[in-house]
């Protein structure tokens, strides 16, 4: 039975799941949420209406990390995104949470604040989000100091599936300082990674959705 993914091309969390699907050449039906019928179906499947959502027969899987872990169990491919070794898997999951909580979350705080009416904006919260991004960039610069090409070692993993879109949009939202050479290099490697490059290209028509103004790069 063919998998179905409810997702939007411009969504960072959708891209996180898409990278995993593309990296392993997993067949699936892309139910783009640009289409009203797919938005309606998503609400029926998952009333919280967050995405991506994966459907595999009678099973519905929500949240990008869970989707990637599910794919490894039920639809494994040549690229193993979560190590078999339990301790190595702990390291990958830790980094996955780092990118979700300390890069994606503050980045989205800034973007969502820009979508609010001006009288409802949270200036203090935005300052805190920018401060957290600066701290996360500095930590990542140190983490990459041993010359590793990928977040958790010598090969792409679950952590890189999230790092790719999250750093992509974070740099648009709150620039990575020029002095963080390793973080810039890692972001560039992620942009050159074919599964993520494909996701970026698919999202190009929707760059006008970015409320802060998409930069003329990447």
PDB file of N, CA, C and O in Angstrom, residues 19-88:
ATOM      1  N   UNK A  19      12.763  15.041   3.465  1.00  0.00           N
ATOM      2  CA  UNK A  19      14.174  14.694   3.294  1.00  0.00           C
ATOM      3  C   UNK A  19      14.385  13.201   3.548  1.00  0.00           C
ATOM      4  O   UNK A  19      15.101  12.521   2.798  1.00  0.00           O
ATOM      5  N   UNK A  20      13.757  12.681   4.600  1.00  0.00           N
ATOM      6  CA  UNK A  20      13.904  11.255   4.900  1.00  0.00           C
ATOM      7  C   UNK A  20      13.321  10.395   3.791  1.00  0.00           C
ATOM      8  O   UNK A  20      13.904   9.377   3.395  1.00  0.00           O
ATOM      9  N   UNK A  21      12.155  10.787   3.275  1.00  0.00           N
ATOM     10  CA  UNK A  21      11.538  10.031   2.176  1.00  0.00           C
ATOM     11  C   UNK A  21      12.397  10.091   0.917  1.00  0.00           C
ATOM     12  O   UNK A  21      12.632   9.062   0.257  1.00  0.00           O
ATOM     13  N   UNK A  22      12.873  11.276   0.577  1.00  0.00           N
ATOM     14  CA  UNK A  22      13.678  11.427  -0.632  1.00  0.00           C
ATOM     15  C   UNK A  22      15.032  10.731  -0.497  1.00  0.00           C
ATOM     16  O   UNK A  22      15.542  10.157  -1.473  1.00  0.00           O
ATOM     17  N   UNK A  23      15.622  10.787   0.693  1.00  0.00           N
ATOM     18  CA  UNK A  23      16.948  10.189   0.876  1.00  0.00           C
ATOM     19  C   UNK A  23      16.928   8.689   0.625  1.00  0.00           C
ATOM     20  O   UNK A  23      17.913   8.123   0.129  1.00  0.00           O
ATOM     21  N   UNK A  24      15.805   8.047   0.965  1.00  0.00           N
ATOM     22  CA  UNK A  24      15.709   6.596   0.775  1.00  0.00           C
ATOM     23  C   UNK A  24      14.841   6.212  -0.420  1.00  0.00           C
ATOM     24  O   UNK A  24      14.508   5.036  -0.588  1.00  0.00           O
ATOM     25  N   UNK A  25      14.510   7.188  -1.264  1.00  0.00           N
ATOM     26  CA  UNK A  25      13.732   6.928  -2.481  1.00  0.00           C
ATOM     27  C   UNK A  25      12.451   6.143  -2.156  1.00  0.00           C
ATOM     28  O   UNK A  25      12.075   5.210  -2.872  1.00  0.00           O
ATOM     29  N   UNK A  26      11.798   6.532  -1.072  1.00  0.00           N
ATOM     30  CA  UNK A  26      10.585   5.854  -0.626  1.00  0.00           C
ATOM     31  C   UNK A  26       9.392   6.354  -1.430  1.00  0.00           C
ATOM     32  O   UNK A  26       9.158   7.563  -1.526  1.00  0.00           O
ATOM     33  N   UNK A  27       8.646   5.439  -2.005  1.00  0.00           N
ATOM     34  CA  UNK A  27       7.466   5.819  -2.783  1.00  0.00           C
ATOM     35  C   UNK A  27       6.369   6.316  -1.850  1.00  0.00           C
ATOM     36  O   UNK A  27       6.077   5.701  -0.819  1.00  0.00           O
ATOM     37  N   UNK A  28       5.757   7.427  -2.218  1.00  0.00           N
ATOM     38  CA  UNK A  28       4.647   7.954  -1.427  1.00  0.00           C
ATOM     39  C   UNK A  28       3.817   8.906  -2.278  1.00  0.00           C
ATOM     40  O   UNK A  28       4.281   9.412  -3.304  1.00  0.00           O
ATOM     41  N   UNK A  29       2.599   9.154  -1.827  1.00  0.00           N
ATOM     42  CA  UNK A  29       1.722  10.126  -2.464  1.00  0.00           C
ATOM     43  C   UNK A  29       1.822  11.431  -1.695  1.00  0.00           C
ATOM     44  O   UNK A  29       1.577  11.472  -0.491  1.00  0.00           O
ATOM     45  N   UNK A  30       2.176  12.493  -2.381  1.00  0.00           N
ATOM     46  CA  UNK A  30       2.356  13.804  -1.758  1.00  0.00           C
ATOM     47  C   UNK A  30       1.012  14.531  -1.800  1.00  0.00           C
ATOM     48  O   UNK A  30       0.564  14.963  -2.861  1.00  0.00           O
ATOM     49  N   UNK A  31       0.375  14.666  -0.657  1.00  0.00           N
ATOM     50  CA  UNK A  31      -0.910  15.366  -0.566  1.00  0.00           C
ATOM     51  C   UNK A  31      -0.642  16.782  -0.071  1.00  0.00           C
ATOM     52  O   UNK A  31      -0.672  17.077   1.121  1.00  0.00           O
ATOM     53  N   UNK A  32      -0.378  17.653  -1.028  1.00  0.00           N
ATOM     54  CA  UNK A  32       0.019  19.021  -0.709  1.00  0.00           C
ATOM     55  C   UNK A  32      -1.134  19.782  -0.069  1.00  0.00           C
ATOM     56  O   UNK A  32      -2.266  19.779  -0.571  1.00  0.00           O
ATOM     57  N   UNK A  33      -0.817  20.476   1.003  1.00  0.00           N
ATOM     58  CA  UNK A  33      -1.829  21.244   1.713  1.00  0.00           C
ATOM     59  C   UNK A  33      -2.118  22.578   1.056  1.00  0.00           C
ATOM     60  O   UNK A  33      -2.899  23.375   1.594  1.00  0.00           O
ATOM     61  N   UNK A  34      -1.548  22.812  -0.115  1.00  0.00           N
ATOM     62  CA  UNK A  34      -2.021  23.919  -0.946  1.00  0.00           C
ATOM     63  C   UNK A  34      -3.440  23.645  -1.436  1.00  0.00           C
ATOM     64  O   UNK A  34      -4.158  24.578  -1.787  1.00  0.00           O
ATOM     65  N   UNK A  35      -3.833  22.374  -1.468  1.00  0.00           N
ATOM     66  CA  UNK A  35      -5.148  21.993  -1.984  1.00  0.00           C
ATOM     67  C   UNK A  35      -6.154  21.913  -0.842  1.00  0.00           C
ATOM     68  O   UNK A  35      -5.919  21.264   0.183  1.00  0.00           O
ATOM     69  N   UNK A  36      -7.302  22.571  -1.040  1.00  0.00           N
ATOM     70  CA  UNK A  36      -8.312  22.643   0.012  1.00  0.00           C
ATOM     71  C   UNK A  36      -8.811  21.262   0.426  1.00  0.00           C
ATOM     72  O   UNK A  36      -9.062  21.013   1.615  1.00  0.00           O
ATOM     73  N   UNK A  37      -8.944  20.356  -0.514  1.00  0.00           N
ATOM     74  CA  UNK A  37      -9.442  19.019  -0.182  1.00  0.00           C
ATOM     75  C   UNK A  37      -8.479  18.298   0.753  1.00  0.00           C
ATOM     76  O   UNK A  37      -8.907  17.604   1.680  1.00  0.00           O
ATOM     77  N   UNK A  38      -7.197  18.485   0.544  1.00  0.00           N
ATOM     78  CA  UNK A  38      -6.217  17.849   1.413  1.00  0.00           C
ATOM     79  C   UNK A  38      -6.195  18.506   2.788  1.00  0.00           C
ATOM     80  O   UNK A  38      -5.992  17.818   3.802  1.00  0.00           O
ATOM     81  N   UNK A  39      -6.432  19.809   2.850  1.00  0.00           N
ATOM     82  CA  UNK A  39      -6.521  20.470   4.158  1.00  0.00           C
ATOM     83  C   UNK A  39      -7.719  19.942   4.939  1.00  0.00           C
ATOM     84  O   UNK A  39      -7.644  19.722   6.154  1.00  0.00           O
ATOM     85  N   UNK A  40      -8.829  19.711   4.252  1.00  0.00           N
ATOM     86  CA  UNK A  40     -10.014  19.150   4.904  1.00  0.00           C
ATOM     87  C   UNK A  40      -9.729  17.746   5.414  1.00  0.00           C
ATOM     88  O   UNK A  40     -10.061  17.395   6.561  1.00  0.00           O
ATOM     89  N   UNK A  41      -9.100  16.925   4.589  1.00  0.00           N
ATOM     90  CA  UNK A  41      -8.791  15.554   5.001  1.00  0.00           C
ATOM     91  C   UNK A  41      -7.830  15.535   6.182  1.00  0.00           C
ATOM     92  O   UNK A  41      -7.950  14.695   7.078  1.00  0.00           O
ATOM     93  N   UNK A  42      -6.879  16.454   6.174  1.00  0.00           N
ATOM     94  CA  UNK A  42      -5.941  16.527   7.290  1.00  0.00           C
ATOM     95  C   UNK A  42      -6.671  16.814   8.605  1.00  0.00           C
ATOM     96  O   UNK A  42      -6.397  16.184   9.633  1.00  0.00           O
ATOM     97  N   UNK A  43      -7.611  17.738   8.563  1.00  0.00           N
ATOM     98  CA  UNK A  43      -8.348  18.086   9.783  1.00  0.00           C
ATOM     99  C   UNK A  43      -9.145  16.904  10.310  1.00  0.00           C
ATOM    100  O   UNK A  43      -9.273  16.715  11.525  1.00  0.00           O
ATOM    101  N   UNK A  44      -9.657  16.083   9.402  1.00  0.00           N
ATOM    102  CA  UNK A  44     -10.389  14.879   9.826  1.00  0.00           C
ATOM    103  C   UNK A  44      -9.430  13.888  10.478  1.00  0.00           C
ATOM    104  O   UNK A  44      -9.729  13.296  11.522  1.00  0.00           O
ATOM    105  N   UNK A  45      -8.254  13.722   9.879  1.00  0.00           N
ATOM    106  CA  UNK A  45      -7.270  12.781  10.402  1.00  0.00           C
ATOM    107  C   UNK A  45      -6.660  13.252  11.717  1.00  0.00           C
ATOM    108  O   UNK A  45      -6.421  12.456  12.627  1.00  0.00           O
ATOM    109  N   UNK A  46      -6.395  14.550  11.803  1.00  0.00           N
ATOM    110  CA  UNK A  46      -5.634  15.095  12.915  1.00  0.00           C
ATOM    111  C   UNK A  46      -6.192  16.486  13.235  1.00  0.00           C
ATOM    112  O   UNK A  46      -5.766  17.483  12.659  1.00  0.00           O
ATOM    113  N   UNK A  47      -7.178  16.558  14.123  1.00  0.00           N
ATOM    114  CA  UNK A  47      -7.873  17.827  14.384  1.00  0.00           C
ATOM    115  C   UNK A  47      -6.966  18.966  14.834  1.00  0.00           C
ATOM    116  O   UNK A  47      -7.325  20.138  14.703  1.00  0.00           O
ATOM    117  N   UNK A  48      -5.790  18.642  15.363  1.00  0.00           N
ATOM    118  CA  UNK A  48      -4.844  19.690  15.743  1.00  0.00           C
ATOM    119  C   UNK A  48      -4.325  20.430  14.512  1.00  0.00           C
ATOM    120  O   UNK A  48      -3.868  21.568  14.592  1.00  0.00           O
ATOM    121  N   UNK A  49      -4.393  19.780  13.360  1.00  0.00           N
ATOM    122  CA  UNK A  49      -4.075  20.384  12.054  1.00  0.00           C
ATOM    123  C   UNK A  49      -2.611  20.787  11.911  1.00  0.00           C
ATOM    124  O   UNK A  49      -2.273  21.623  11.083  1.00  0.00           O
ATOM    125  N   UNK A  50      -1.732  20.187  12.683  1.00  0.00           N
ATOM    126  CA  UNK A  50      -0.298  20.393  12.468  1.00  0.00           C
ATOM    127  C   UNK A  50       0.190  19.342  11.471  1.00  0.00           C
ATOM    128  O   UNK A  50      -0.377  18.261  11.373  1.00  0.00           O
ATOM    129  N   UNK A  51       1.224  19.673  10.779  1.00  0.00           N
ATOM    130  CA  UNK A  51       1.722  18.760   9.747  1.00  0.00           C
ATOM    131  C   UNK A  51       3.244  18.790   9.751  1.00  0.00           C
ATOM    132  O   UNK A  51       3.843  19.714  10.312  1.00  0.00           O
ATOM    133  N   UNK A  52       3.837  17.695   9.189  1.00  0.00           N
ATOM    134  CA  UNK A  52       3.287  16.655   8.317  1.00  0.00           C
ATOM    135  C   UNK A  52       2.546  15.567   9.089  1.00  0.00           C
ATOM    136  O   UNK A  52       2.746  15.388  10.282  1.00  0.00           O
ATOM    137  N   UNK A  53       1.714  14.843   8.339  1.00  0.00           N
ATOM    138  CA  UNK A  53       1.025  13.657   8.825  1.00  0.00           C
ATOM    139  C   UNK A  53       1.208  12.568   7.783  1.00  0.00           C
ATOM    140  O   UNK A  53       0.990  12.804   6.588  1.00  0.00           O
ATOM    141  N   UNK A  54       1.614  11.386   8.242  1.00  0.00           N
ATOM    142  CA  UNK A  54       1.826  10.242   7.354  1.00  0.00           C
ATOM    143  C   UNK A  54       0.688   9.252   7.542  1.00  0.00           C
ATOM    144  O   UNK A  54       0.294   8.955   8.671  1.00  0.00           O
ATOM    145  N   UNK A  55       0.172   8.733   6.426  1.00  0.00           N
ATOM    146  CA  UNK A  55      -0.865   7.703   6.466  1.00  0.00           C
ATOM    147  C   UNK A  55      -0.322   6.467   5.763  1.00  0.00           C
ATOM    148  O   UNK A  55       0.146   6.542   4.626  1.00  0.00           O
ATOM    149  N   UNK A  56      -0.391   5.350   6.477  1.00  0.00           N
ATOM    150  CA  UNK A  56       0.055   4.066   5.945  1.00  0.00           C
ATOM    151  C   UNK A  56      -1.061   3.063   6.218  1.00  0.00           C
ATOM    152  O   UNK A  56      -1.125   2.466   7.296  1.00  0.00           O
ATOM    153  N   UNK A  57      -1.944   2.896   5.243  1.00  0.00           N
ATOM    154  CA  UNK A  57      -3.090   2.020   5.451  1.00  0.00           C
ATOM    155  C   UNK A  57      -3.997   2.558   6.538  1.00  0.00           C
ATOM    156  O   UNK A  57      -4.479   3.688   6.463  1.00  0.00           O
ATOM    157  N   UNK A  58      -4.197   1.776   7.589  1.00  0.00           N
ATOM    158  CA  UNK A  58      -5.050   2.185   8.708  1.00  0.00           C
ATOM    159  C   UNK A  58      -4.284   2.998   9.751  1.00  0.00           C
ATOM    160  O   UNK A  58      -4.900   3.473  10.719  1.00  0.00           O
ATOM    161  N   UNK A  59      -3.002   3.154   9.590  1.00  0.00           N
ATOM    162  CA  UNK A  59      -2.190   3.819  10.613  1.00  0.00           C
ATOM    163  C   UNK A  59      -1.911   5.267  10.215  1.00  0.00           C
ATOM    164  O   UNK A  59      -1.542   5.552   9.067  1.00  0.00           O
ATOM    165  N   UNK A  60      -2.079   6.155  11.164  1.00  0.00           N
ATOM    166  CA  UNK A  60      -1.747   7.564  10.987  1.00  0.00           C
ATOM    167  C   UNK A  60      -0.621   7.915  11.945  1.00  0.00           C
ATOM    168  O   UNK A  60      -0.699   7.612  13.145  1.00  0.00           O
ATOM    169  N   UNK A  61       0.426   8.553  11.421  1.00  0.00           N
ATOM    170  CA  UNK A  61       1.586   8.924  12.231  1.00  0.00           C
ATOM    171  C   UNK A  61       1.752  10.436  12.147  1.00  0.00           C
ATOM    172  O   UNK A  61       1.818  11.001  11.047  1.00  0.00           O
ATOM    173  N   UNK A  62       1.813  11.084  13.313  1.00  0.00           N
ATOM    174  CA  UNK A  62       1.975  12.538  13.357  1.00  0.00           C
ATOM    175  C   UNK A  62       3.345  12.882  13.936  1.00  0.00           C
ATOM    176  O   UNK A  62       3.951  12.076  14.630  1.00  0.00           O
ATOM    177  N   UNK A  63       3.803  14.086  13.611  1.00  0.00           N
ATOM    178  CA  UNK A  63       5.088  14.619  14.054  1.00  0.00           C
ATOM    179  C   UNK A  63       6.236  14.054  13.207  1.00  0.00           C
ATOM    180  O   UNK A  63       6.381  12.851  13.036  1.00  0.00           O
ATOM    181  N   UNK A  64       7.068  14.987  12.719  1.00  0.00           N
ATOM    182  CA  UNK A  64       8.106  14.612  11.747  1.00  0.00           C
ATOM    183  C   UNK A  64       9.096  13.592  12.292  1.00  0.00           C
ATOM    184  O   UNK A  64       9.479  12.652  11.595  1.00  0.00           O
ATOM    185  N   UNK A  65       9.522  13.752  13.537  1.00  0.00           N
ATOM    186  CA  UNK A  65      10.476  12.793  14.097  1.00  0.00           C
ATOM    187  C   UNK A  65       9.870  11.400  14.155  1.00  0.00           C
ATOM    188  O   UNK A  65      10.514  10.409  13.773  1.00  0.00           O
ATOM    189  N   UNK A  66       8.623  11.306  14.626  1.00  0.00           N
ATOM    190  CA  UNK A  66       7.961  10.002  14.696  1.00  0.00           C
ATOM    191  C   UNK A  66       7.790   9.404  13.307  1.00  0.00           C
ATOM    192  O   UNK A  66       7.918   8.185  13.118  1.00  0.00           O
ATOM    193  N   UNK A  67       7.501  10.236  12.322  1.00  0.00           N
ATOM    194  CA  UNK A  67       7.352   9.751  10.951  1.00  0.00           C
ATOM    195  C   UNK A  67       8.661   9.134  10.461  1.00  0.00           C
ATOM    196  O   UNK A  67       8.675   8.048   9.865  1.00  0.00           O
ATOM    197  N   UNK A  68       9.771   9.810  10.716  1.00  0.00           N
ATOM    198  CA  UNK A  68      11.062   9.295  10.255  1.00  0.00           C
ATOM    199  C   UNK A  68      11.402   7.982  10.955  1.00  0.00           C
ATOM    200  O   UNK A  68      11.876   7.026  10.324  1.00  0.00           O
ATOM    201  N   UNK A  69      11.135   7.912  12.252  1.00  0.00           N
ATOM    202  CA  UNK A  69      11.399   6.652  12.956  1.00  0.00           C
ATOM    203  C   UNK A  69      10.471   5.545  12.453  1.00  0.00           C
ATOM    204  O   UNK A  69      10.893   4.386  12.303  1.00  0.00           O
ATOM    205  N   UNK A  70       9.237   5.882  12.159  1.00  0.00           N
ATOM    206  CA  UNK A  70       8.296   4.890  11.634  1.00  0.00           C
ATOM    207  C   UNK A  70       8.780   4.372  10.273  1.00  0.00           C
ATOM    208  O   UNK A  70       8.746   3.159  10.007  1.00  0.00           O
ATOM    209  N   UNK A  71       9.232   5.273   9.429  1.00  0.00           N
ATOM    210  CA  UNK A  71       9.713   4.857   8.111  1.00  0.00           C
ATOM    211  C   UNK A  71      10.883   3.891   8.238  1.00  0.00           C
ATOM    212  O   UNK A  71      10.988   2.931   7.467  1.00  0.00           O
ATOM    213  N   UNK A  72      11.761   4.146   9.201  1.00  0.00           N
ATOM    214  CA  UNK A  72      12.908   3.249   9.345  1.00  0.00           C
ATOM    215  C   UNK A  72      12.466   1.845   9.747  1.00  0.00           C
ATOM    216  O   UNK A  72      13.072   0.856   9.331  1.00  0.00           O
ATOM    217  N   UNK A  73      11.407   1.762  10.550  1.00  0.00           N
ATOM    218  CA  UNK A  73      10.924   0.456  10.996  1.00  0.00           C
ATOM    219  C   UNK A  73      10.126  -0.240   9.907  1.00  0.00           C
ATOM    220  O   UNK A  73      10.321  -1.428   9.625  1.00  0.00           O
ATOM    221  N   UNK A  74       9.209   0.487   9.270  1.00  0.00           N
ATOM    222  CA  UNK A  74       8.261  -0.125   8.343  1.00  0.00           C
ATOM    223  C   UNK A  74       8.664  -0.046   6.880  1.00  0.00           C
ATOM    224  O   UNK A  74       8.270  -0.901   6.093  1.00  0.00           O
ATOM    225  N   UNK A  75       9.428   0.971   6.499  1.00  0.00           N
ATOM    226  CA  UNK A  75       9.843   1.131   5.102  1.00  0.00           C
ATOM    227  C   UNK A  75      11.335   1.463   5.051  1.00  0.00           C
ATOM    228  O   UNK A  75      11.728   2.528   4.573  1.00  0.00           O
ATOM    229  N   UNK A  76      12.180   0.587   5.553  1.00  0.00           N
ATOM    230  CA  UNK A  76      13.615   0.906   5.602  1.00  0.00           C
ATOM    231  C   UNK A  76      14.203   1.042   4.206  1.00  0.00           C
ATOM    232  O   UNK A  76      13.761   0.389   3.250  1.00  0.00           O
ATOM    233  N   UNK A  77      15.194   1.897   4.112  1.00  0.00           N
ATOM    234  CA  UNK A  77      15.903   2.101   2.852  1.00  0.00           C
ATOM    235  C   UNK A  77      17.391   1.963   3.065  1.00  0.00           C
ATOM    236  O   UNK A  77      17.854   1.593   4.155  1.00  0.00           O
ATOM    237  N   UNK A  78      18.185   2.270   2.054  1.00  0.00           N
ATOM    238  CA  UNK A  78      19.637   2.089   2.163  1.00  0.00           C
ATOM    239  C   UNK A  78      20.296   3.009   3.187  1.00  0.00           C
ATOM    240  O   UNK A  78      21.344   2.673   3.733  1.00  0.00           O
ATOM    241  N   UNK A  79      19.698   4.182   3.450  1.00  0.00           N
ATOM    242  CA  UNK A  79      20.271   5.116   4.402  1.00  0.00           C
ATOM    243  C   UNK A  79      19.592   4.937   5.756  1.00  0.00           C
ATOM    244  O   UNK A  79      18.395   5.193   5.905  1.00  0.00           O
ATOM    245  N   UNK A  80      20.348   4.482   6.735  1.00  0.00           N
ATOM    246  CA  UNK A  80      19.811   4.260   8.075  1.00  0.00           C
ATOM    247  C   UNK A  80      19.920   5.568   8.857  1.00  0.00           C
ATOM    248  O   UNK A  80      21.006   6.020   9.202  1.00  0.00           O
ATOM    249  N   UNK A  81      18.770   6.174   9.143  1.00  0.00           N
ATOM    250  CA  UNK A  81      18.761   7.495   9.742  1.00  0.00           C
ATOM    251  C   UNK A  81      18.801   7.468  11.266  1.00  0.00           C
ATOM    252  O   UNK A  81      19.012   8.505  11.894  1.00  0.00           O
ATOM    253  N   UNK A  82      18.612   6.296  11.855  1.00  0.00           N
ATOM    254  CA  UNK A  82      18.758   6.130  13.295  1.00  0.00           C
ATOM    255  C   UNK A  82      19.626   4.902  13.524  1.00  0.00           C
ATOM    256  O   UNK A  82      19.281   3.810  13.067  1.00  0.00           O
ATOM    257  N   UNK A  83      20.762   5.036  14.201  1.00  0.00           N
ATOM    258  CA  UNK A  83      21.683   3.900  14.351  1.00  0.00           C
ATOM    259  C   UNK A  83      21.060   2.739  15.119  1.00  0.00           C
ATOM    260  O   UNK A  83      20.204   2.939  15.991  1.00  0.00           O
ATOM    261  N   UNK A  84      21.514   1.545  14.800  1.00  0.00           N
ATOM    262  CA  UNK A  84      21.073   0.373  15.554  1.00  0.00           C
ATOM    263  C   UNK A  84      21.653   0.367  16.964  1.00  0.00           C
ATOM    264  O   UNK A  84      21.004  -0.083  17.903  1.00  0.00           O
ATOM    265  N   UNK A  85      22.875   0.850  17.104  1.00  0.00           N
ATOM    266  CA  UNK A  85      23.493   0.890  18.423  1.00  0.00           C
ATOM    267  C   UNK A  85      22.698   1.828  19.332  1.00  0.00           C
ATOM    268  O   UNK A  85      22.512   3.007  19.004  1.00  0.00           O
ATOM    269  N   UNK A  86      22.215   1.335  20.486  1.00  0.00           N
ATOM    270  CA  UNK A  86      21.335   2.154  21.329  1.00  0.00           C
ATOM    271  C   UNK A  86      21.973   3.456  21.803  1.00  0.00           C
ATOM    272  O   UNK A  86      21.312   4.497  21.834  1.00  0.00           O
ATOM    273  N   UNK A  87      23.244   3.429  22.165  1.00  0.00           N
ATOM    274  CA  UNK A  87      23.886   4.646  22.650  1.00  0.00           C
ATOM    275  C   UNK A  87      24.098   5.650  21.526  1.00  0.00           C
ATOM    276  O   UNK A  87      23.946   6.859  21.717  1.00  0.00           O
ATOM    277  N   UNK A  88      24.454   5.154  20.347  1.00  0.00           N
ATOM    278  CA  UNK A  88      24.575   6.050  19.203  1.00  0.00           C
ATOM    279  C   UNK A  88      23.213   6.666  18.866  1.00  0.00           C
ATOM    280  O   UNK A  88      23.122   7.847  18.510  1.00  0.00           O
TER     281      UNK A  88
END
